[in-house]
Amino acid sequence: MDESKSYAASQALDEVMIGGTVGEVVASENAHFAVGDKVVGQGGWQEYAVVEASQRGVLQKVDTTHIPLSAYLGSVGMPGVTAWYGLTQIIAPKAGETLVVSAASGAVGSVFGQLAKARGCRAVGLAGGPEKCAYVVEELGFDACIDYKQHPDLKSLSRALKEACPEGIDGHFENVGGLILDAVMLRTNAFARIAVCGMIARYNGGALPMANPALILVNRMKIEGFIVSEHMGLWPEALKELGTAVASGKLKYRETVAQGLASAPEAFIGLLKGRNFGKQLVKLI
Amino acid sequence: MDESKSYAASQALDEVMIGGTVGEVVASENAHFAVGDKVVGQGGWQEYAVVEASQRGVLQKVDTTHIPLSAYLGSVGMPGVTAWYGLTQIIAPKAGETLVVSAASGAVGSVFGQLAKARGCRAVGLAGGPEKCAYVVEELGFDACIDYKQHPDLKSLSRALKEACPEGIDGHFENVGGLILDAVMLRTNAFARIAVCGMIARYNGGALPMANPALILVNRMKIEGFIVSEHMGLWPEALKELGTAVASGKLKYRETVAQGLASAPEAFIGLLKGRNFGKQLVKLI
């Protein structure tokens, strides 16, 4: 059985933990980078990173004139492009359609819903707790947000989705899996599209079956998994829309910032448990 | 809960049973149809059908010079187009890829595998029993066929698939669901495509979960359900390929013919239980 295989490279023991980082160049022996340049890259969990000039693309200079540096790790970075890709390349919505996203207050979900609204769709989020739900509706502008913690079973969650999506669900961006995916599938319209970006419910252990896959046929659905780093050719187009929207203040986001390298493990565990609010960052120094 | 909804119209009580038919015009008050014309349409379970001229498209004249009339209910009809659609529009294989189809000796599966072979793919079938499997390999030209009745659990079936598909599975045409779908998913390569045409395992009652939907993400799969009658615009292209292949003898098929209208109910039940071999037909008169 290959059930344990993963699409992400394993973290090697006794190596720096993998992680996206932004920062400032403090020393350079490369003509393309000057001291003071703001950069984004895979620096990992460490205060200083040495990057070889030959590792092209590992470090990218970014413009912080109108966009805060940290946004390049969130709305104008991998999470933002992830939301953009699922929305535009898999769901490809028409104005007036209803789109749902789980983990709606997170770095990906918050972008997804706002991009959906910008395209004239009804955006419905799922998030854990009244505070997150209020933020999703009041600050991010979603049409509705369901507190999934108030709906611990399929019947209750499906009913809440019916209320929030009176015309059914045309597109769904899945970050979680399990019960949420099952409940959404029950409310899909014909030709619904589901972009699968995460199955975080599974990361916390245990099998995670899909209750009723026959709905894929009954509703002629398309379900597609993706990893955004495999579609680098589309990043410039995505980042152009996302950067413009953040710079103009149209695309809102929130960050949870843990202080110091030592806080990183706890912050990471909190992320898997949904304790963060918006993009989870660690301020290293 | 909408779990019981279906994509097919219900059969009304005390009405003629719905069913595709071929036959011959025995009387006509319409200039477009002459006595003796061979036709295909939705005649239903009856020996004679009266069709209104205003019901355009209900009856189609067909050419039986090179194609047997009954083939218009199979390889050159709805089942053939179903196979063609899943192959070309959802799976869209490249030569050298490995494609799997369940119910491989059936009206749809047999066409799917032969079209896959014609495109330079490795075609692997699943069928019930050694006789069907031998037919799939020896007569239809599949590269391999697995007798799923010999592999009643996930571990055993998954191992059989690994043997038959040493380079993994790139595309799958699903007629059955349940255990077969679960086992296939375990053997998929990255970017595998699954066309869902049937979940016949479910029609016989009981829930039918998908064991490991996280594989959709891990392998960046696309799973898409479809009903071929919603894509009429593509039928001419499909029928051109299928008709040419049948007329030239390249596309082989088998039929199970029950004799007489009274045998229809038993034949239909047999179909759901896999007792038929190739396309199940009922010779009405």
Tab-separated table of N, CA and C in Angstrom, chain A residues 54 56 135 180:
chain	number	residue	atom	x	y	z
A	54	SER	N	24.349	30.290	-7.642
A	54	SER	CA	23.962	29.351	-8.698
A	54	SER	C	22.546	28.820	-8.502
A	56	ARG	N	19.543	29.562	-8.816
A	56	ARG	CA	18.699	30.575	-9.434
A	56	ARG	C	17.238	30.357	-9.005
A	135	TYR	N	-15.125	37.925	11.263
A	135	TYR	CA	-14.047	38.534	10.465
A	135	TYR	C	-14.249	38.241	8.975
A	180	ILE	N	-16.462	18.190	6.155
A	180	ILE	CA	-16.785	19.401	5.386
A	180	ILE	C	-16.963	19.060	3.910
